[in-house]
């Protein structure tokens, strides 16, 4: 088995020949599309990391499933050290790409499904775990990208799946056949879907007796003819289609989110990992969410590094780097960013071995991590906006920079501290704009709020995991209260 390089990966995705609706057009050759190509470059980065002599150790791990080295983005964690390395690798990718690199969602799904199927089989006598092991071994050997697809459209949030006006508002099993199931529905907001080889669908919430049709976990190839894709818009996305890369902010990398529709998709039994066992649907959701909440303790910290670097640089370019309040604001950004990282590392260090043999994060600390992520990147963005100045929202375009009349004015009036080129100052401002208000803010801010569930979901988990009764009992013991 050979670990793919970024180039191998790009070729393999091109060969899938996926089509999507992009900005109102049915579009093929997605790798050539200006909106899609930067997101594929970001995924390719996760492959190249395994071949770089400086990062190879971080990006590779030995998998007991195939007894060989695999890319860590497909690894089933064998120790808390593996969990820590995952977070470190994600930070590295975030720092270097300054965007969402889209590959952790499948890794988090796999670790959750691996342990859940083991326990489900023990109770129900099913054979999901062996099926999943066979499937995931193949994923590891082929070094594939897998999209973890949990989020259903959900319709009226006050109603259960069966009570919705349309039963497809939660992805469901529509038909059972002797050799498999037919699924119907959709998954929204899918990160990197069109850059993936495979999709792992999972239930979106804890299902109850009577909701067996919605308790489905299965693997579907992205090039299955019944799966349709509608590309998500990002703020200022069409800047990526312009001639100059300056106004894009991030000239190389970008994220991707896709509405994904399953139109009567047949899934053979060997690709089904939960089908109607409602008592394991919530366990799967909780585990996937917790791994993913840990993930944000790495990836968002890396993007935070890029924002902090850009903020410190623009302060130098503006001639304010020495001011005490500016230094203090940058220290505040670092403090918030490292607080998130501390949570990502600590929930990993305190990870536990599951009965299936893989390691799970500490649930309480993973949820504390993500709850911080729903706030701190917004505060980092606020501080970066403060330090950068109003040009962040009012700067003329790159096209005007090249204009014989406007260009010289821009160069004259956007000059700031000596020794810095105006174009470089514009580049830095555009990167900050990208992260706080542009295409990059989808991954850095909106995803920080909603990805892996909105803040209330973490609060519920924290209240369940915190052992509040024990704390009360402890105080009573201390004070001699009955
Ligand atoms: C950039 C981005 C990338 C993402 N990537 C992925 C991905 O790769 N895979 C994936 O599966 N998902 C992904 N998601 C989806 C993410 O998990 C969801 O957005 C999140 O779970 C929130 O669901 P929602 O968007 O439907 O919002 P809602 O669930 O509608 O939440 C909106 C608000 O309503 C509240 N609310 C919701 N239901 C109720 C209720 N019954 N009672 C009271 N209050 C309620 C919530 O607490 C929240 O405050 C992504 C999201 C984003 C933004």
XYZ file of C-alpha atoms and ligand atoms in Angstrom:
535
model
C 0.000 0.000 0.000
C 1.265 3.491 -0.832
C 0.115 6.564 1.019
C -1.248 9.013 -1.505
C 0.487 12.304 -2.191
C -1.564 15.450 -2.704
C -1.136 14.986 -6.448
C -2.338 11.341 -6.303
C -5.340 12.488 -4.308
C -6.274 15.243 -6.776
C -6.055 12.732 -9.631
C -8.233 10.220 -7.764
C -10.924 12.853 -7.136
C -10.837 13.988 -10.736
C -11.378 10.363 -11.797
C -14.619 10.200 -9.789
C -16.012 12.689 -12.314
C -18.525 14.176 -9.873
C -21.099 16.752 -10.954
C -22.784 19.421 -8.875
C -25.103 22.371 -9.214
C -22.836 25.387 -8.737
C -24.267 28.919 -8.896
C -27.264 27.710 -10.904
C -25.301 25.603 -13.387
C -24.944 21.840 -13.586
C -21.169 21.591 -13.506
C -18.613 18.852 -14.229
C -14.807 19.043 -14.205
C -15.086 20.465 -10.709
C -11.318 20.505 -10.219
C -11.176 23.247 -12.850
C -13.876 25.352 -11.198
C -12.621 28.452 -9.395
C -14.937 27.916 -6.416
C -13.971 24.266 -5.954
C -10.243 24.075 -6.764
C -8.996 25.920 -3.627
C -10.962 23.532 -1.398
C -9.353 20.548 -3.145
C -5.927 22.079 -2.591
C -6.691 22.257 1.136
C -7.550 18.535 1.246
C -4.462 17.716 -0.832
C -2.395 19.354 1.913
C -3.478 16.596 4.334
C -1.919 14.008 2.012
C 1.346 15.860 1.441
C 1.851 16.140 5.196
C 2.462 12.371 5.336
C 5.309 12.702 2.822
C 7.023 15.718 4.348
C 10.116 14.695 6.342
C 9.292 17.311 8.999
C 5.679 16.243 9.553
C 5.612 12.610 8.443
C 5.635 11.263 12.007
C 2.655 13.411 12.929
C 0.657 12.533 9.810
C 1.300 8.778 9.867
C 0.272 6.017 12.254
C 0.392 2.226 12.243
C -3.101 0.792 11.930
C -3.867 -2.597 13.495
C -6.654 -3.027 10.925
C -4.203 -3.360 8.049
C -0.970 -3.754 9.989
C 0.605 -0.947 8.026
C 1.228 2.794 8.089
C -1.816 4.881 7.249
C -2.499 8.589 7.003
C -3.572 9.749 10.478
C -6.698 11.219 8.903
C -7.942 7.602 8.546
C -6.542 6.248 11.812
C -8.571 4.611 14.597
C -6.972 6.084 17.731
C -5.026 3.430 19.644
C -3.963 5.590 22.594
C -4.450 9.012 24.144
C -1.157 9.914 22.463
C -2.871 9.277 19.103
C -5.656 11.641 20.155
C -3.117 14.323 21.083
C -1.267 13.879 17.781
C -4.535 14.254 15.893
C -5.100 17.682 17.486
C -1.490 18.729 16.824
C -1.793 17.660 13.187
C -5.025 19.602 12.801
C -3.459 22.731 14.254
C -0.587 22.373 11.822
C -2.976 22.050 8.856
C -5.046 25.033 10.032
C -1.974 27.221 10.478
C -0.631 26.394 7.019
C -3.886 26.567 5.046
C -5.741 29.248 7.071
C -8.994 27.423 6.279
C -10.997 24.256 6.866
C -9.099 21.344 5.309
C -12.225 19.141 5.421
C -10.779 15.754 6.306
C -11.447 15.347 10.032
C -15.204 14.852 9.796
C -14.822 11.355 8.271
C -12.123 10.429 10.788
C -14.412 11.438 13.650
C -17.312 9.482 12.154
C -15.144 6.356 11.766
C -13.958 6.361 15.374
C -17.534 6.806 16.620
C -18.943 4.076 14.361
C -16.126 1.659 15.241
C -16.877 1.721 18.973
C -20.677 1.988 18.634
C -21.019 -0.987 16.275
C -18.943 -3.140 18.645
C -21.306 -2.427 21.536
C -24.432 -2.691 19.387
C -23.382 -6.153 18.155
C -22.781 -7.315 21.744
C -26.333 -6.357 22.696
C -28.295 -7.110 19.525
C -26.276 -9.930 17.926
C -25.795 -7.887 14.751
C -22.607 -8.044 12.668
C -22.049 -4.357 11.999
C -18.619 -4.180 13.615
C -16.972 -6.723 11.311
C -18.624 -5.047 8.311
C -17.275 -1.691 9.413
C -13.793 -3.109 10.047
C -13.718 -4.566 6.513
C -14.955 -1.298 5.060
C -12.565 0.909 7.006
C -9.560 -1.312 6.281
C -10.275 -0.692 2.597
C -10.538 3.084 3.254
C -7.160 3.002 4.996
C -5.466 0.927 2.313
C -6.800 3.162 -0.453
C -6.095 6.319 1.614
C -9.543 7.763 0.904
C -11.352 10.923 1.975
C -14.645 10.170 3.718
C -17.347 12.724 4.418
C -19.047 12.335 7.808
C -22.690 13.173 7.061
C -24.785 13.646 10.162
C -26.872 16.803 9.781
C -30.397 16.277 8.427
C -32.520 19.222 7.219
C -34.796 18.605 10.275
C -37.726 20.736 9.034
C -39.833 21.977 11.939
C -37.442 21.628 14.875
C -40.311 21.157 17.337
C -41.427 17.933 15.611
C -40.057 14.386 15.600
C -39.051 12.802 12.243
C -42.350 10.938 11.790
C -44.371 14.086 12.494
C -42.716 16.209 9.799
C -44.786 17.225 6.766
C -42.239 15.281 4.652
C -40.606 12.127 6.111
C -37.453 12.780 4.023
C -36.615 15.820 6.186
C -34.682 13.270 8.230
C -32.719 10.825 6.069
C -34.446 7.439 6.324
C -34.696 3.869 5.126
C -37.474 3.946 2.556
C -37.366 0.305 1.575
C -35.760 -2.869 2.884
C -34.643 -5.445 0.320
C -33.121 -8.901 0.898
C -29.672 -7.595 -0.051
C -29.750 -4.094 1.422
C -31.700 -0.888 2.053
C -32.909 2.058 -0.022
C -32.317 5.411 1.646
C -33.933 8.746 0.909
C -33.409 12.251 2.274
C -30.648 14.833 2.451
C -27.696 15.995 4.515
C -27.023 19.719 4.710
C -23.809 21.741 5.178
C -21.549 18.830 4.153
C -17.924 19.878 4.538
C -15.725 18.795 1.651
C -18.386 16.475 0.229
C -17.319 16.908 -3.392
C -13.694 16.374 -2.385
C -14.522 12.983 -0.852
C -14.484 9.455 -2.225
C -17.024 8.117 0.259
C -19.903 9.276 2.475
C -20.707 7.893 5.926
C -24.291 8.821 6.774
C -25.273 8.749 10.441
C -28.450 9.589 12.351
C -28.729 13.230 13.340
C -30.284 12.731 16.780
C -31.245 10.117 19.342
C -34.065 8.119 17.777
C -36.873 6.606 19.837
C -38.843 3.350 19.484
C -41.059 3.828 16.427
C -38.335 5.828 14.661
C -36.340 2.812 13.402
C -36.453 4.005 9.781
C -34.362 7.030 10.749
C -31.774 5.099 12.789
C -29.521 4.400 9.817
C -25.750 4.486 9.421
C -24.291 3.453 6.060
C -21.517 4.096 3.562
C -22.254 5.415 0.058
C -19.711 6.173 -2.683
C -19.838 9.867 -3.652
C -20.179 8.881 -7.309
C -23.357 6.849 -6.686
C -25.811 7.935 -9.412
C -28.612 8.613 -6.890
C -26.636 11.228 -4.946
C -27.021 14.880 -6.037
C -24.993 17.881 -4.950
C -25.860 21.562 -4.655
C -22.854 23.758 -3.861
C -23.073 26.064 -0.850
C -22.326 29.759 -1.231
C -19.734 31.477 0.897
C -19.452 35.195 1.528
C -17.604 36.945 -1.339
C -17.163 33.563 -3.053
C -17.217 34.956 -6.598
C -14.006 36.821 -5.867
C -12.413 33.405 -6.445
C -13.567 33.667 -10.060
C -11.832 36.999 -10.663
C -8.498 37.334 -12.452
C -6.481 38.627 -9.508
C -6.081 36.494 -6.386
C -5.408 39.521 -4.176
C -9.050 40.223 -3.319
C -9.737 36.567 -2.424
C -7.676 36.953 0.742
C -6.496 33.342 0.832
C -4.852 32.901 -2.579
C -4.309 29.129 -2.380
C -6.772 27.342 -0.089
C -10.467 27.422 0.799
C -13.335 25.454 2.323
C -16.397 23.773 0.853
C -19.925 22.957 2.077
C -22.484 21.103 -0.019
C -26.187 20.266 0.205
C -26.350 16.554 -0.551
C -29.525 14.783 -1.683
C -30.045 11.001 -1.591
C -32.643 10.079 -4.201
C -33.612 6.457 -3.463
C -30.037 5.252 -3.011
C -29.550 1.494 -2.670
C -26.976 0.461 -0.053
C -25.928 -3.222 0.102
C -25.874 -4.879 3.541
C -22.080 -4.929 3.761
C -22.147 -1.102 3.789
C -24.843 -0.795 6.491
C -23.553 -0.239 10.063
C -26.781 0.545 11.952
C -30.302 -0.128 10.799
C -33.114 0.406 13.241
C -31.253 -0.116 16.552
C -32.614 3.128 17.998
C -30.873 2.584 21.340
C -27.474 3.038 19.623
C -28.402 6.061 17.492
C -27.887 8.559 20.331
C -24.618 6.895 21.381
C -23.307 7.244 17.831
C -24.381 10.906 17.641
C -22.807 11.709 21.015
C -19.487 10.029 20.163
C -19.182 11.555 16.712
C -20.028 14.994 18.105
C -17.457 14.663 20.884
C -14.627 13.627 18.556
C -15.594 16.508 16.294
C -15.678 18.940 19.208
C -12.133 17.800 20.006
C -11.183 18.434 16.357
C -12.031 22.106 16.696
C -9.451 22.275 19.500
C -6.855 21.832 16.731
C -8.155 23.129 13.398
C -9.697 26.385 14.634
C -6.565 27.045 16.697
C -4.472 26.701 13.549
C -6.668 29.166 11.677
C -6.464 31.373 14.775
C -2.648 31.251 14.425
C -3.000 32.594 10.882
C -5.313 35.373 12.071
C -2.991 36.299 14.924
C 0.005 36.353 12.560
C -1.854 38.545 10.077
C -2.992 40.891 12.869
C 0.540 41.283 14.236
C 1.816 41.922 10.700
C -0.800 44.547 9.874
C 0.007 46.275 13.164
C 3.643 46.512 12.005
C 2.563 47.707 8.569
C 0.321 50.366 10.115
C 3.105 51.522 12.452
C 1.251 50.654 15.653
C 2.995 47.406 16.655
C 4.757 49.073 19.573
C 1.632 50.579 21.161
C 0.862 48.919 24.488
C -2.865 48.445 23.801
C -2.082 46.757 20.463
C 0.444 44.424 22.109
C -2.127 43.678 24.762
C -4.828 42.872 22.200
C -2.519 40.470 20.407
C -1.648 38.790 23.705
C -5.390 38.499 24.378
C -5.840 36.789 20.994
C -3.012 34.371 21.784
C -4.459 33.666 25.219
C -7.902 32.828 23.813
C -6.430 30.703 21.037
C -4.180 28.728 23.390
C -7.113 28.237 25.780
C -8.964 26.434 22.992
C -5.830 24.384 22.262
C -5.467 23.490 25.956
C -8.978 22.039 25.876
C -8.241 20.118 22.659
C -5.084 18.649 24.187
C -6.584 17.925 27.606
C -9.679 16.104 26.311
C -7.252 13.985 24.272
C -4.790 13.320 27.103
C -7.642 12.131 29.316
C -9.037 9.937 26.528
C -10.197 6.452 27.432
C -9.964 3.038 25.823
C -13.343 1.833 24.546
C -14.459 -1.833 24.674
C -13.867 -1.956 20.874
C -10.178 -1.070 21.464
C -10.027 2.452 20.056
C -9.689 5.557 22.230
C -12.374 8.104 22.924
C -11.891 11.684 24.065
C -12.914 12.826 27.516
C -16.515 13.835 26.838
C -16.740 16.656 29.386
C -13.556 18.389 28.246
C -14.323 17.913 24.525
C -17.604 19.715 25.077
C -15.935 22.478 27.093
C -13.492 22.797 24.163
C -16.260 23.273 21.610
C -18.251 25.642 23.827
C -15.154 27.868 23.946
C -14.926 27.557 20.166
C -18.454 28.967 19.830
C -17.134 32.191 21.423
C -13.388 32.723 21.261
C -12.888 32.873 17.462
C -15.543 35.623 17.412
C -13.534 37.529 20.007
C -10.326 36.965 18.021
C -12.131 38.285 14.942
C -13.299 41.365 16.884
C -9.773 42.110 18.090
C -8.285 41.584 14.609
C -10.874 44.000 13.191
C -9.985 46.555 15.865
C -6.244 46.338 15.172
C -6.513 46.219 11.351
C -8.538 49.417 10.935
C -11.492 50.344 8.748
C -9.744 49.584 5.453
C -10.714 46.011 6.202
C -14.187 46.881 4.963
C -13.568 49.690 2.483
C -10.418 48.910 0.502
C -10.497 49.392 -3.298
C -10.207 46.341 -5.536
C -7.121 44.711 -7.013
C -8.449 45.730 -10.443
C -8.253 49.405 -9.393
C -4.702 48.859 -8.249
C -3.832 48.049 -11.855
C -5.803 50.985 -13.280
C -3.607 53.771 -14.729
C -5.684 56.482 -13.020
C -6.814 54.863 -9.747
C -3.692 52.740 -9.211
C -1.237 55.541 -8.437
C -3.710 57.094 -5.951
C -4.114 53.761 -4.196
C -0.340 53.323 -3.984
C 0.065 56.901 -2.700
C -2.765 56.928 -0.132
C -2.615 53.370 1.160
C 1.070 53.693 2.004
C 1.667 53.341 5.748
C 4.801 52.420 7.734
C 8.024 52.706 5.787
C 9.533 49.529 4.396
C 6.237 47.805 3.553
C 4.850 47.636 0.017
C 1.257 48.814 -0.420
C 0.355 45.595 -2.242
C 1.633 43.533 0.687
C -0.412 45.622 3.097
C -3.467 44.988 0.922
C -2.757 41.245 0.890
C -2.660 41.105 4.687
C -5.848 43.155 5.023
C -7.604 40.858 2.540
C -6.553 37.748 4.476
C -7.966 39.222 7.692
C -11.123 40.243 5.833
C -11.391 36.690 4.447
C -11.323 35.225 7.960
C -13.550 37.702 9.798
C -16.099 38.594 7.106
C -15.327 36.738 3.869
C -15.329 33.189 2.529
C -13.004 32.015 5.322
C -15.437 33.209 7.993
C -17.789 30.355 7.051
C -15.223 27.923 8.420
C -13.694 30.137 11.096
C -16.831 31.703 12.596
C -20.111 30.141 11.434
C -18.716 26.628 11.626
C -17.235 27.447 15.044
C -20.753 28.243 16.205
C -22.693 25.412 14.550
C -20.288 22.701 13.401
C -20.557 19.618 15.677
C -23.749 21.189 17.045
C -24.760 24.616 18.367
C -23.743 25.818 21.870
C -26.847 24.420 23.587
C -25.840 20.909 22.529
C -22.528 21.337 24.371
C -24.240 22.801 27.430
C -26.527 19.759 27.624
C -23.513 17.420 27.421
C -21.579 19.447 29.998
C -24.484 19.321 32.440
C -24.714 15.534 31.949
C -20.990 14.908 32.319
C -20.116 17.340 35.102
C -21.073 15.121 38.072
C -22.965 17.923 39.782
C -24.614 15.541 42.282
C -21.187 14.408 43.449
C -20.058 17.996 43.889
C -23.100 18.731 46.061
C -22.529 15.541 48.061
C -18.879 16.478 48.558
C -19.779 19.887 49.954
C -22.381 18.322 52.258
C -19.752 15.895 53.559
C -17.302 18.737 54.121
C -19.850 20.777 56.055
C -21.416 17.877 57.917
C -24.855 18.379 56.330
C -27.143 15.323 56.073
C -19.625 25.549 7.987
C -20.361 24.348 8.487
C -19.875 23.076 8.205
C -20.573 21.949 8.620
N -20.099 20.692 8.283
C -20.851 19.600 8.566
C -20.446 18.305 8.127
O -19.413 18.143 7.488
N -21.228 17.244 8.435
C -22.382 17.386 9.121
O -23.053 16.387 9.342
N -22.799 18.591 9.545
C -22.069 19.700 9.287
N -22.488 20.938 9.717
C -23.797 21.044 10.347
C -23.816 21.386 11.819
O -23.574 20.249 12.592
C -25.216 21.998 12.103
O -25.233 23.269 11.469
C -25.521 22.098 13.556
O -25.717 20.834 14.119
C -26.769 22.955 13.784
O -27.852 22.450 13.045
P -28.693 23.450 12.144
O -27.766 24.195 11.281
O -29.778 22.673 11.532
O -29.284 24.512 13.151
P -30.503 24.320 14.135
O -30.500 22.915 14.676
O -31.731 24.794 13.481
O -30.107 25.293 15.327
C -30.393 26.697 15.287
C -30.784 27.129 16.708
O -32.011 26.499 17.075
C -31.844 25.811 18.314
N -32.676 24.596 18.228
C -32.599 23.622 17.288
N -33.538 22.666 17.537
C -34.204 23.059 18.631
C -35.295 22.511 19.363
N -35.871 21.362 19.022
N -35.725 23.197 20.453
C -35.153 24.373 20.818
N -34.110 24.932 20.149
C -33.661 24.291 19.070
C -30.355 25.494 18.408
O -29.924 25.316 19.750
C -29.738 26.743 17.762
O -29.642 27.764 18.704
C -21.779 22.081 9.346
C -22.257 23.370 9.653
C -21.573 24.487 9.224
C -22.139 25.845 9.530
